[in-house]
Amino acid sequence: MNSSPPAGRAEASSPVASWWLLGPGLLWMGLLFVVPLSLVLVISFAERGTYGGIVWSFSLTNYLDLLHPLYARILGQSVLLAAVTTVLCLIMGFPLAYYIARTTPRRQGILLLLVMIPFWTNFLVRTYAWMFILRTEGLLNTLLLKLGMITAPIELLYSNTAVVIGLVYGYLPFMVLPLFVALEQVDRTLVEAAWDLYATRWAVLWRIIVPLARPGIIAGCLLVFIPSLGAFLTPDLLGGARSMMVGNLIQHEFLVARDWPLGAAISCLLMLFVMGMMRWLLHAASSRPRQEDAS
Amino acid sequence: MKQAGGWLWRVSLANLFFLYGPIALLILFSFNASRLSATWQGWTWQWYRALWVNQSLLDATANSLRVATVSTVLALFLGVGLAVGLDSLSGRRQRQIEQSLLLPLVIPEVMMGVSLLLFFVLLQIPLSLITVMMGHALFNVPVVVIIVRARLKKLDPRLMEAAADLGATYWNTLRHVTIPLLRPAILGAGLMAFTISLDDFIVTYFTAGPGATTLPLKVYSMIKSGMSPEINALSALFVIVSMGLIGLSLLLQRR
């Protein structure tokens, strides 16, 4: 009886105390994340001054400007490059994730560590490694020339191909990790039952594994697609003059052309796209995958 | 899927080769004696020695370390507070805050850089190392929250209840029970935040003023002005250091 807690003292003080803990962090994120992004939204409706400043007004000029074929081409190309990157990551990452999910716990730990380490390692340097390999006097050309497979160096760097290689290289771990989480949860007995019922390898993959791993597949695809779409460094270093992506366009408008309202409008469009995809992800991942009849 | 086992293993190896091959080649060729060509001409340390005497590089390194230290301490202070504070909120509000904290990690980094640039310029805060530190503390708070909360969820709630039963106040429980139990996660999160800050290019690129050159900014300008073996050596060092720090952080989080 005596040992009962002192009349909920801890209970009563914890909600107040927790706001003291949360307050500084929430304030910080509000000030440096919410406010700046709102400013981008506001500026996107303003107009550019004659000397590059901002003229406060309300107009849709910037958004209408985005319909110009030049911008539309860059936007379309970004979506295309990001989509190709996503598909390649899925094709490459799925077998790896499946292997990690099915191997011994010891190996699993090591392999996960090996996948995660590059994901946190300097992106700039990893992109540079590809410049070193792909450039005209680079490793690949030197090797191919030595082997006599080509007679003159081929132009590999500064192309869309190089950009896609760089993006796949950068974002492959984003695909493997969620896929692994989803595939690890797939009930092995279901797979075995399918084998027992003489399902073919493809049937097991498409009718059992893929539907059950759907949330992981969607998450992985979005985690690759979103940063690829907004990539700046990869197209900047590996892409040529014609491989400009949205991220480069935003940087160009802000730092080179000094047309901040237009840059802000492009940013808002990108943000809208990203938010839309995220909502779709949360929706798709929470709705249960349709259970098809296995018979 | 027994039949497919060998095939899966080979594809997995190919993936790992793809992830590590370019870095390994870069490190190998940073020891190449030849200045320009990509053919092997023997071992040398000279590109590494050249780095030591390059004053602007040493300055950039000092700047990077300063930014990483300050932003990590700040992110830990704010992030641990958020992680622990979230624990005593009700389910729905907790989930809302947790989910919105993920946003900074998901939106394209260019957006974050541009919005901070706009914010600082409109508020007439001059761009300097301080604005870079603020930017880094922004993207590192969610990282700290995620790592610390993962650990918090695994803690035995009875330990905190026992402390309260013994008359400890909320703050005392936090100081003497919760925080000590979280120490490996806090250390792991700190190392992670430190490394991300050292590595960051994009947010730094938009928020750094003249004279506030960090190491990635320096590497970028070196790459843009032409290839040189010194960049290979610098990159190799960079990769080795950040891989080491990250490996350590992941090991700490796993405990």
Short mmCIF file of N, CA and C in Angstrom, two decimals, chain A residues 3 5-6 9-10 13-14 17-22 24-26 28-29 31-33 35-37 39-40 43 54 56 92 95-96 98-99 109 111 113-114 116-118 120-122 124-126 128-133 135 137-139 142 146 165 168-169 172-173 195 201 209 226 230 232-233 236-237 247 250-251 254-255 260 267 270-271 274-275 278, chain B residues 1 3-4 8-9 11-12 15-16 18-20 22-23 25-26 29 36 38-39 74 78 81-82 84-86 88-89 93 97 101 103-104 106-108 110-112 114-122 134 137-138 141-142 164-165 167 169-171 174 192 196 199 201-202 205-206 216 219-220 223-224 227-228 231-232 235 238-239 242-243 246 250 254:
data_model
loop_
_atom_site.label_atom_id
_atom_site.label_comp_id
_atom_site.label_asym_id
_atom_site.label_seq_id
_atom_site.Cartn_x
_atom_site.Cartn_y
_atom_site.Cartn_z
N SER A 3 3.77 1.51 -1.02
CA SER A 3 4.66 1.64 -2.17
C SER A 3 3.96 2.20 -3.42
N PRO A 5 2.76 4.72 -6.16
CA PRO A 5 3.52 5.90 -6.58
C PRO A 5 2.96 7.17 -5.98
N PRO A 6 3.80 8.13 -5.70
CA PRO A 6 3.37 9.37 -5.07
C PRO A 6 2.35 10.10 -5.95
N ARG A 9 2.75 11.72 -9.52
CA ARG A 9 3.54 12.91 -9.73
C ARG A 9 4.23 12.86 -11.10
N ALA A 10 4.83 11.71 -11.35
CA ALA A 10 5.49 11.55 -12.64
C ALA A 10 4.48 11.66 -13.77
N SER A 13 3.36 15.34 -14.31
CA SER A 13 4.34 16.28 -14.81
C SER A 13 4.87 15.89 -16.19
N SER A 14 4.66 14.63 -16.60
CA SER A 14 5.29 14.21 -17.84
C SER A 14 4.76 14.92 -19.10
N ALA A 17 6.36 18.27 -19.14
CA ALA A 17 7.80 18.10 -19.34
C ALA A 17 8.09 17.69 -20.78
N SER A 18 7.22 16.84 -21.35
CA SER A 18 7.50 16.37 -22.69
C SER A 18 7.42 17.51 -23.70
N TRP A 19 6.58 18.51 -23.42
CA TRP A 19 6.55 19.65 -24.34
C TRP A 19 7.82 20.48 -24.24
N TRP A 20 8.42 20.48 -23.05
CA TRP A 20 9.72 21.15 -22.93
C TRP A 20 10.77 20.43 -23.77
N LEU A 21 10.62 19.09 -23.86
CA LEU A 21 11.58 18.33 -24.66
C LEU A 21 11.32 18.50 -26.15
N LEU A 22 10.03 18.50 -26.50
CA LEU A 22 9.66 18.57 -27.92
C LEU A 22 9.82 19.97 -28.48
N PRO A 24 11.87 22.74 -28.40
CA PRO A 24 12.99 23.27 -29.19
C PRO A 24 13.10 22.61 -30.57
N GLY A 25 12.96 21.28 -30.60
CA GLY A 25 13.06 20.56 -31.88
C GLY A 25 11.98 20.96 -32.85
N LEU A 26 10.75 21.03 -32.35
CA LEU A 26 9.63 21.38 -33.23
C LEU A 26 9.78 22.81 -33.75
N TRP A 28 12.56 24.45 -34.15
CA TRP A 28 13.68 24.44 -35.10
C TRP A 28 13.21 23.95 -36.46
N MET A 29 12.49 22.83 -36.46
CA MET A 29 12.03 22.28 -37.73
C MET A 29 11.01 23.21 -38.39
N LEU A 31 10.88 26.50 -38.05
CA LEU A 31 11.54 27.71 -38.52
C LEU A 31 12.37 27.44 -39.77
N LEU A 32 13.08 26.32 -39.81
CA LEU A 32 14.02 26.09 -40.91
C LEU A 32 13.49 25.15 -41.99
N PHE A 33 12.35 24.53 -41.73
CA PHE A 33 11.82 23.63 -42.76
C PHE A 33 10.48 24.14 -43.29
N VAL A 35 8.82 27.13 -42.62
CA VAL A 35 8.83 28.53 -43.07
C VAL A 35 9.55 28.69 -44.42
N PRO A 36 10.77 28.15 -44.58
CA PRO A 36 11.44 28.31 -45.88
C PRO A 36 10.65 27.71 -47.04
N LEU A 37 10.06 26.53 -46.84
CA LEU A 37 9.30 25.94 -47.94
C LEU A 37 8.07 26.78 -48.27
N LEU A 39 7.95 29.97 -47.93
CA LEU A 39 8.47 31.12 -48.67
C LEU A 39 8.64 30.80 -50.15
N VAL A 40 9.11 29.58 -50.43
CA VAL A 40 9.27 29.17 -51.82
C VAL A 40 7.91 29.23 -52.53
N ILE A 43 6.94 32.96 -53.06
CA ILE A 43 7.76 33.58 -54.10
C ILE A 43 7.37 33.11 -55.49
N ILE A 54 13.11 40.54 -56.44
CA ILE A 54 11.76 39.99 -56.42
C ILE A 54 10.76 41.13 -56.36
N TRP A 56 7.08 41.91 -55.48
CA TRP A 56 5.97 41.24 -54.79
C TRP A 56 4.66 41.52 -55.49
N MET A 92 17.76 -5.06 -60.59
CA MET A 92 19.02 -5.46 -59.97
C MET A 92 18.86 -5.77 -58.48
N PRO A 95 16.72 -9.55 -56.84
CA PRO A 95 17.41 -10.81 -56.52
C PRO A 95 18.32 -10.68 -55.29
N LEU A 96 19.00 -9.53 -55.17
CA LEU A 96 19.88 -9.32 -54.02
C LEU A 96 19.07 -9.32 -52.72
N TYR A 98 16.18 -10.60 -52.20
CA TYR A 98 15.61 -11.94 -51.98
C TYR A 98 16.67 -12.85 -51.39
N TYR A 99 17.87 -12.77 -51.92
CA TYR A 99 18.95 -13.60 -51.39
C TYR A 99 19.22 -13.26 -49.92
N GLY A 109 23.41 -10.33 -41.78
CA GLY A 109 23.96 -9.15 -41.12
C GLY A 109 25.07 -8.52 -41.92
N LEU A 111 25.75 -8.87 -45.18
CA LEU A 111 25.30 -8.34 -46.47
C LEU A 111 24.54 -7.03 -46.29
N LEU A 113 24.95 -4.85 -43.95
CA LEU A 113 25.95 -3.85 -43.65
C LEU A 113 26.63 -3.38 -44.94
N LEU A 114 26.95 -4.37 -45.81
CA LEU A 114 27.62 -4.05 -47.07
C LEU A 114 26.74 -3.21 -47.99
N MET A 116 24.34 -1.15 -46.84
CA MET A 116 24.07 0.15 -46.21
C MET A 116 25.26 1.10 -46.24
N ILE A 117 26.48 0.56 -46.19
CA ILE A 117 27.64 1.44 -46.08
C ILE A 117 27.77 2.42 -47.26
N PRO A 118 27.67 1.96 -48.52
CA PRO A 118 27.80 2.93 -49.61
C PRO A 118 26.69 3.98 -49.60
N TRP A 120 25.47 5.53 -47.20
CA TRP A 120 25.80 6.65 -46.33
C TRP A 120 27.12 7.29 -46.71
N THR A 121 27.79 6.78 -47.72
CA THR A 121 29.11 7.31 -48.06
C THR A 121 28.98 8.44 -49.07
N ASN A 122 29.95 9.33 -49.01
CA ASN A 122 29.95 10.54 -49.82
C ASN A 122 29.49 10.34 -51.27
N LEU A 124 29.21 12.63 -53.65
CA LEU A 124 30.04 13.37 -54.60
C LEU A 124 31.22 12.50 -55.06
N VAL A 125 31.88 11.87 -54.09
CA VAL A 125 33.05 11.06 -54.41
C VAL A 125 32.64 9.82 -55.21
N ARG A 126 31.49 9.24 -54.85
CA ARG A 126 31.05 8.05 -55.58
C ARG A 126 30.71 8.40 -57.03
N TYR A 128 32.13 10.88 -58.63
CA TYR A 128 33.43 11.15 -59.24
C TYR A 128 34.10 9.86 -59.72
N ALA A 129 33.93 8.78 -58.94
CA ALA A 129 34.52 7.50 -59.33
C ALA A 129 34.05 7.09 -60.72
N TRP A 130 32.79 7.37 -61.03
CA TRP A 130 32.28 7.04 -62.37
C TRP A 130 32.85 7.95 -63.45
N MET A 131 33.12 9.21 -63.09
CA MET A 131 33.76 10.09 -64.07
C MET A 131 35.12 9.52 -64.44
N PHE A 132 35.80 9.04 -63.41
CA PHE A 132 37.13 8.47 -63.58
C PHE A 132 37.09 7.25 -64.50
N ILE A 133 36.02 6.47 -64.36
CA ILE A 133 35.91 5.24 -65.16
C ILE A 133 35.44 5.54 -66.59
N ARG A 135 35.27 8.55 -68.45
CA ARG A 135 35.72 9.62 -69.34
C ARG A 135 36.57 9.07 -70.50
N GLU A 137 39.60 9.42 -71.58
CA GLU A 137 40.89 8.80 -71.28
C GLU A 137 40.75 7.92 -70.04
N GLY A 138 39.53 7.56 -69.70
CA GLY A 138 39.28 6.85 -68.45
C GLY A 138 39.61 5.37 -68.51
N LEU A 139 39.31 4.72 -67.39
CA LEU A 139 39.64 3.31 -67.23
C LEU A 139 39.00 2.41 -68.28
N THR A 142 40.42 2.90 -71.79
CA THR A 142 41.78 2.38 -71.82
C THR A 142 41.76 0.85 -71.92
N LYS A 146 42.95 -1.49 -75.04
CA LYS A 146 44.01 -2.49 -74.84
C LYS A 146 43.56 -3.86 -75.32
N ILE A 165 23.53 5.46 -65.13
CA ILE A 165 24.47 4.61 -64.39
C ILE A 165 24.74 5.23 -63.01
N VAL A 168 21.58 4.92 -60.71
CA VAL A 168 21.38 3.55 -60.24
C VAL A 168 22.42 3.23 -59.16
N TYR A 169 23.64 3.63 -59.44
CA TYR A 169 24.72 3.39 -58.49
C TYR A 169 24.43 4.07 -57.15
N LEU A 172 20.68 2.47 -55.56
CA LEU A 172 20.38 1.03 -55.44
C LEU A 172 20.09 0.59 -53.99
N PRO A 173 20.90 1.07 -53.01
CA PRO A 173 20.60 0.65 -51.64
C PRO A 173 19.21 1.05 -51.16
N TRP A 195 5.22 -24.76 -54.28
CA TRP A 195 6.09 -25.75 -54.90
C TRP A 195 5.43 -27.13 -54.86
N ARG A 201 8.33 -21.81 -61.45
CA ARG A 201 9.11 -20.77 -60.79
C ARG A 201 8.47 -19.41 -60.99
N ILE A 209 5.14 -14.36 -54.27
CA ILE A 209 6.15 -13.46 -53.68
C ILE A 209 5.87 -12.00 -53.99
N ILE A 226 12.04 9.33 -56.19
CA ILE A 226 11.99 10.72 -55.72
C ILE A 226 13.37 11.39 -55.73
N GLY A 230 14.81 14.49 -58.38
CA GLY A 230 15.34 15.79 -57.94
C GLY A 230 16.85 15.84 -57.95
N PHE A 232 20.67 16.47 -58.49
CA PHE A 232 21.42 17.61 -59.01
C PHE A 232 22.84 17.20 -59.39
N LEU A 233 23.51 16.56 -58.46
CA LEU A 233 24.93 16.28 -58.63
C LEU A 233 25.21 15.32 -59.79
N ASP A 236 24.72 16.87 -63.10
CA ASP A 236 25.67 17.97 -63.19
C ASP A 236 27.06 17.46 -63.57
N LEU A 237 27.47 16.34 -62.98
CA LEU A 237 28.82 15.84 -63.21
C LEU A 237 28.90 14.84 -64.36
N GLY A 247 16.51 19.28 -61.05
CA GLY A 247 17.39 19.81 -60.00
C GLY A 247 18.37 20.83 -60.56
N ILE A 250 16.50 24.08 -61.39
CA ILE A 250 16.25 24.89 -60.19
C ILE A 250 17.52 25.63 -59.78
N GLN A 251 18.62 24.89 -59.74
CA GLN A 251 19.90 25.51 -59.37
C GLN A 251 20.24 26.64 -60.33
N PHE A 254 18.12 29.73 -59.73
CA PHE A 254 18.44 30.43 -58.49
C PHE A 254 19.81 31.07 -58.49
N LEU A 255 20.81 30.33 -58.96
CA LEU A 255 22.19 30.81 -58.80
C LEU A 255 22.78 31.42 -60.05
N TRP A 260 14.53 34.06 -59.30
CA TRP A 260 14.07 33.29 -58.15
C TRP A 260 12.61 32.88 -58.23
N SER A 267 10.36 24.53 -58.28
CA SER A 267 10.48 23.79 -57.02
C SER A 267 9.11 23.34 -56.53
N LEU A 270 7.84 20.43 -58.50
CA LEU A 270 8.55 19.22 -58.08
C LEU A 270 8.00 18.71 -56.74
N MET A 271 7.79 19.66 -55.82
CA MET A 271 7.29 19.33 -54.49
C MET A 271 5.90 18.70 -54.59
N VAL A 274 6.21 15.21 -55.74
CA VAL A 274 6.73 14.34 -54.69
C VAL A 274 5.67 14.04 -53.64
N MET A 275 4.95 15.09 -53.22
CA MET A 275 3.90 14.91 -52.21
C MET A 275 2.81 13.97 -52.71
N MET A 278 4.00 10.51 -52.51
CA MET A 278 4.08 10.02 -51.13
C MET A 278 2.71 9.63 -50.61
N MET B 1 13.12 -22.24 -53.08
CA MET B 1 13.76 -21.87 -54.34
C MET B 1 15.19 -22.39 -54.39
N GLN B 3 16.67 -24.44 -56.37
CA GLN B 3 17.30 -24.52 -57.69
C GLN B 3 17.92 -23.18 -58.08
N ALA B 4 17.27 -22.11 -57.58
CA ALA B 4 17.71 -20.79 -58.00
C ALA B 4 18.82 -20.24 -57.11
N LEU B 8 20.95 -16.79 -57.71
CA LEU B 8 20.72 -15.62 -56.85
C LEU B 8 22.02 -15.12 -56.25
N TRP B 9 22.84 -16.05 -55.82
CA TRP B 9 24.11 -15.68 -55.20
C TRP B 9 25.00 -14.94 -56.19
N VAL B 11 24.00 -13.21 -58.85
CA VAL B 11 23.46 -11.87 -59.10
C VAL B 11 23.78 -10.94 -57.92
N SER B 12 23.68 -11.48 -56.71
CA SER B 12 23.97 -10.67 -55.53
C SER B 12 25.43 -10.22 -55.52
N ASN B 15 25.86 -7.43 -57.88
CA ASN B 15 25.38 -6.19 -57.28
C ASN B 15 26.42 -5.57 -56.37
N LEU B 16 27.00 -6.40 -55.52
CA LEU B 16 28.00 -5.89 -54.58
C LEU B 16 29.23 -5.40 -55.33
N PHE B 18 29.20 -4.14 -58.26
CA PHE B 18 28.78 -2.85 -58.82
C PHE B 18 28.88 -1.74 -57.78
N LEU B 19 28.48 -2.06 -56.53
CA LEU B 19 28.49 -1.05 -55.47
C LEU B 19 29.91 -0.69 -55.02
N TYR B 20 30.79 -1.69 -54.97
CA TYR B 20 32.12 -1.43 -54.42
C TYR B 20 33.22 -1.28 -55.46
N PRO B 22 33.70 0.52 -58.35
CA PRO B 22 34.21 1.85 -58.69
C PRO B 22 35.01 2.49 -57.56
N ILE B 23 34.55 2.31 -56.31
CA ILE B 23 35.28 2.91 -55.19
C ILE B 23 36.65 2.25 -55.06
N LEU B 25 38.42 0.78 -57.38
CA LEU B 25 39.29 1.23 -58.47
C LEU B 25 39.84 2.63 -58.20
N LEU B 26 38.97 3.49 -57.68
CA LEU B 26 39.39 4.86 -57.38
C LEU B 26 40.51 4.84 -56.35
N PHE B 29 43.75 3.47 -57.93
CA PHE B 29 44.41 4.38 -58.85
C PHE B 29 44.89 5.67 -58.19
N LEU B 36 48.47 11.39 -65.78
CA LEU B 36 47.28 11.58 -66.59
C LEU B 36 46.57 10.29 -67.01
N ALA B 38 45.16 6.40 -67.49
CA ALA B 38 44.52 5.44 -66.60
C ALA B 38 45.22 4.09 -66.70
N THR B 39 46.47 4.11 -67.21
CA THR B 39 47.22 2.85 -67.21
C THR B 39 48.13 2.83 -66.00
N LEU B 74 24.12 20.12 -32.00
CA LEU B 74 22.80 20.75 -32.06
C LEU B 74 21.72 19.73 -32.41
N LEU B 78 18.52 18.62 -30.03
CA LEU B 78 17.13 18.76 -30.46
C LEU B 78 16.49 17.40 -30.73
N GLY B 81 15.76 15.19 -27.60
CA GLY B 81 14.59 15.78 -26.96
C GLY B 81 13.31 15.35 -27.64
N LEU B 82 13.30 15.47 -28.95
CA LEU B 82 12.10 15.08 -29.72
C LEU B 82 11.80 13.59 -29.53
N VAL B 84 12.60 11.47 -27.14
CA VAL B 84 12.13 11.12 -25.81
C VAL B 84 10.76 11.75 -25.55
N GLY B 85 10.62 13.01 -25.95
CA GLY B 85 9.34 13.71 -25.73
C GLY B 85 8.19 13.03 -26.45
N LEU B 86 8.44 12.51 -27.63
CA LEU B 86 7.39 11.85 -28.41
C LEU B 86 6.79 10.66 -27.67
N SER B 88 5.84 10.31 -24.65
CA SER B 88 4.71 10.51 -23.74
C SER B 88 3.51 11.17 -24.43
N LEU B 89 3.53 11.24 -25.75
CA LEU B 89 2.36 11.76 -26.46
C LEU B 89 1.40 10.62 -26.77
N ARG B 93 -1.24 11.74 -32.21
CA ARG B 93 -0.39 12.91 -32.35
C ARG B 93 1.08 12.50 -32.53
N ILE B 97 3.50 13.59 -35.72
CA ILE B 97 4.80 14.27 -35.62
C ILE B 97 5.90 13.38 -36.22
N LEU B 101 8.24 14.37 -39.44
CA LEU B 101 9.69 14.48 -39.29
C LEU B 101 10.43 13.72 -40.38
N LEU B 103 9.62 13.90 -43.51
CA LEU B 103 9.58 14.71 -44.74
C LEU B 103 10.93 15.28 -45.17
N PRO B 104 11.69 15.88 -44.23
CA PRO B 104 12.97 16.45 -44.67
C PRO B 104 13.90 15.41 -45.29
N VAL B 106 12.83 12.95 -47.19
CA VAL B 106 12.26 12.44 -48.43
C VAL B 106 12.29 13.47 -49.56
N ILE B 107 12.10 14.74 -49.23
CA ILE B 107 12.05 15.72 -50.33
C ILE B 107 13.44 15.85 -50.95
N PRO B 108 13.49 16.15 -52.26
CA PRO B 108 14.78 16.29 -52.92
C PRO B 108 15.64 17.33 -52.20
N VAL B 110 17.81 19.36 -53.23
CA VAL B 110 17.89 20.66 -53.88
C VAL B 110 16.83 21.61 -53.34
N MET B 111 15.63 21.04 -53.08
CA MET B 111 14.54 21.85 -52.54
C MET B 111 14.91 22.43 -51.19
N MET B 112 15.53 21.59 -50.37
CA MET B 112 15.91 22.05 -49.04
C MET B 112 16.95 23.16 -49.16
N VAL B 114 17.52 25.23 -51.71
CA VAL B 114 16.94 26.44 -52.28
C VAL B 114 16.07 27.17 -51.26
N SER B 115 15.28 26.40 -50.50
CA SER B 115 14.38 27.06 -49.55
C SER B 115 15.18 27.73 -48.43
N LEU B 116 16.27 27.10 -48.00
CA LEU B 116 17.10 27.73 -46.97
C LEU B 116 17.77 28.98 -47.50
N LEU B 117 18.25 28.91 -48.74
CA LEU B 117 18.88 30.07 -49.36
C LEU B 117 17.91 31.26 -49.36
N LEU B 118 16.69 30.97 -49.81
CA LEU B 118 15.65 31.99 -49.88
C LEU B 118 15.37 32.57 -48.49
N PHE B 119 15.25 31.68 -47.50
CA PHE B 119 14.97 32.07 -46.13
C PHE B 119 16.06 33.01 -45.59
N PHE B 120 17.31 32.60 -45.75
CA PHE B 120 18.41 33.40 -45.21
C PHE B 120 18.51 34.74 -45.92
N VAL B 121 18.33 34.73 -47.23
CA VAL B 121 18.48 35.98 -47.97
C VAL B 121 17.35 36.94 -47.63
N LEU B 122 16.12 36.43 -47.57
CA LEU B 122 14.98 37.31 -47.28
C LEU B 122 15.07 37.85 -45.85
N MET B 134 23.41 25.58 -39.57
CA MET B 134 21.96 25.53 -39.34
C MET B 134 21.32 24.55 -40.32
N ALA B 137 22.11 21.01 -39.28
CA ALA B 137 21.35 20.61 -38.10
C ALA B 137 19.91 20.31 -38.50
N LEU B 138 19.43 20.96 -39.56
CA LEU B 138 18.07 20.70 -40.01
C LEU B 138 17.91 19.27 -40.52
N VAL B 141 18.47 16.42 -37.63
CA VAL B 141 17.51 16.16 -36.54
C VAL B 141 16.69 14.90 -36.82
N PRO B 142 16.07 14.76 -38.01
CA PRO B 142 15.28 13.55 -38.26
C PRO B 142 16.12 12.26 -38.16
N ALA B 164 9.87 5.47 -11.38
CA ALA B 164 8.78 6.32 -10.92
C ALA B 164 8.21 5.79 -9.60
N ASP B 165 8.10 4.45 -9.50
CA ASP B 165 7.59 3.83 -8.27
C ASP B 165 8.48 4.17 -7.09
N GLY B 167 9.85 6.83 -6.59
CA GLY B 167 9.75 8.24 -6.24
C GLY B 167 10.54 9.17 -7.12
N THR B 169 11.32 11.71 -10.06
CA THR B 169 10.52 12.59 -10.89
C THR B 169 10.76 12.23 -12.35
N TYR B 170 9.97 12.83 -13.24
CA TYR B 170 10.12 12.59 -14.67
C TYR B 170 11.55 12.90 -15.12
N TRP B 171 12.05 14.06 -14.66
CA TRP B 171 13.39 14.49 -15.09
C TRP B 171 14.46 13.56 -14.54
N LEU B 174 14.55 10.38 -16.47
CA LEU B 174 15.17 10.64 -17.76
C LEU B 174 16.68 10.66 -17.62
N MET B 192 26.59 9.09 -37.05
CA MET B 192 25.88 9.12 -38.33
C MET B 192 25.69 10.58 -38.78
N ILE B 196 27.19 12.40 -42.09
CA ILE B 196 26.32 12.98 -43.11
C ILE B 196 26.70 14.44 -43.32
N ASP B 199 29.84 14.76 -45.32
CA ASP B 199 29.64 14.36 -46.71
C ASP B 199 28.77 15.31 -47.50
N PHE B 201 26.94 17.82 -49.72
CA PHE B 201 27.32 18.81 -50.72
C PHE B 201 26.20 19.80 -51.00
N ILE B 202 24.99 19.28 -51.28
CA ILE B 202 23.96 20.14 -51.86
C ILE B 202 23.50 21.25 -50.92
N TYR B 205 26.20 23.73 -50.55
CA TYR B 205 26.38 24.49 -51.78
C TYR B 205 25.47 25.71 -51.81
N PHE B 206 24.24 25.55 -51.34
CA PHE B 206 23.29 26.65 -51.39
C PHE B 206 23.39 27.59 -50.19
N PRO B 216 33.65 19.01 -49.18
CA PRO B 216 32.94 18.64 -50.42
C PRO B 216 32.88 19.78 -51.43
N VAL B 219 36.19 19.77 -53.10
CA VAL B 219 36.32 18.65 -54.04
C VAL B 219 35.55 18.96 -55.32
N TYR B 220 34.34 19.49 -55.16
CA TYR B 220 33.50 19.82 -56.31
C TYR B 220 34.21 20.81 -57.23
N ILE B 223 36.97 19.11 -59.06
CA ILE B 223 36.49 18.25 -60.15
C ILE B 223 36.10 19.10 -61.35
N LYS B 224 35.41 20.23 -61.05
CA LYS B 224 34.92 21.09 -62.13
C LYS B 224 36.07 21.72 -62.90
N MET B 227 40.34 17.02 -64.06
CA MET B 227 40.74 15.85 -63.30
C MET B 227 42.20 15.98 -62.87
N SER B 228 42.51 15.45 -61.71
CA SER B 228 43.91 15.39 -61.30
C SER B 228 44.06 14.25 -60.32
N ILE B 231 42.82 14.66 -56.74
CA ILE B 231 41.40 14.44 -56.43
C ILE B 231 41.19 12.97 -56.08
N ASN B 232 41.85 12.08 -56.83
CA ASN B 232 41.71 10.65 -56.53
C ASN B 232 42.14 10.36 -55.10
N SER B 235 39.65 11.87 -52.65
CA SER B 235 38.41 11.10 -52.66
C SER B 235 38.59 9.79 -51.91
N PHE B 238 38.55 10.39 -48.28
CA PHE B 238 37.20 10.76 -47.90
C PHE B 238 36.32 9.52 -47.73
N VAL B 239 36.38 8.65 -48.74
CA VAL B 239 35.56 7.44 -48.71
C VAL B 239 35.95 6.55 -47.54
N SER B 242 34.70 8.13 -44.22
CA SER B 242 33.25 8.07 -43.97
C SER B 242 32.76 6.64 -43.86
N MET B 243 33.36 5.72 -44.60
CA MET B 243 32.95 4.32 -44.44
C MET B 243 33.27 3.81 -43.04
N ILE B 246 30.75 5.31 -40.59
CA ILE B 246 29.42 4.73 -40.74
C ILE B 246 29.39 3.29 -40.22
N LEU B 250 26.87 2.00 -37.35
CA LEU B 250 25.92 0.90 -37.53
C LEU B 250 26.15 -0.18 -36.47
N ARG B 254 23.48 -1.43 -33.44
CA ARG B 254 22.99 -2.79 -33.42
C ARG B 254 22.98 -3.38 -32.01
#
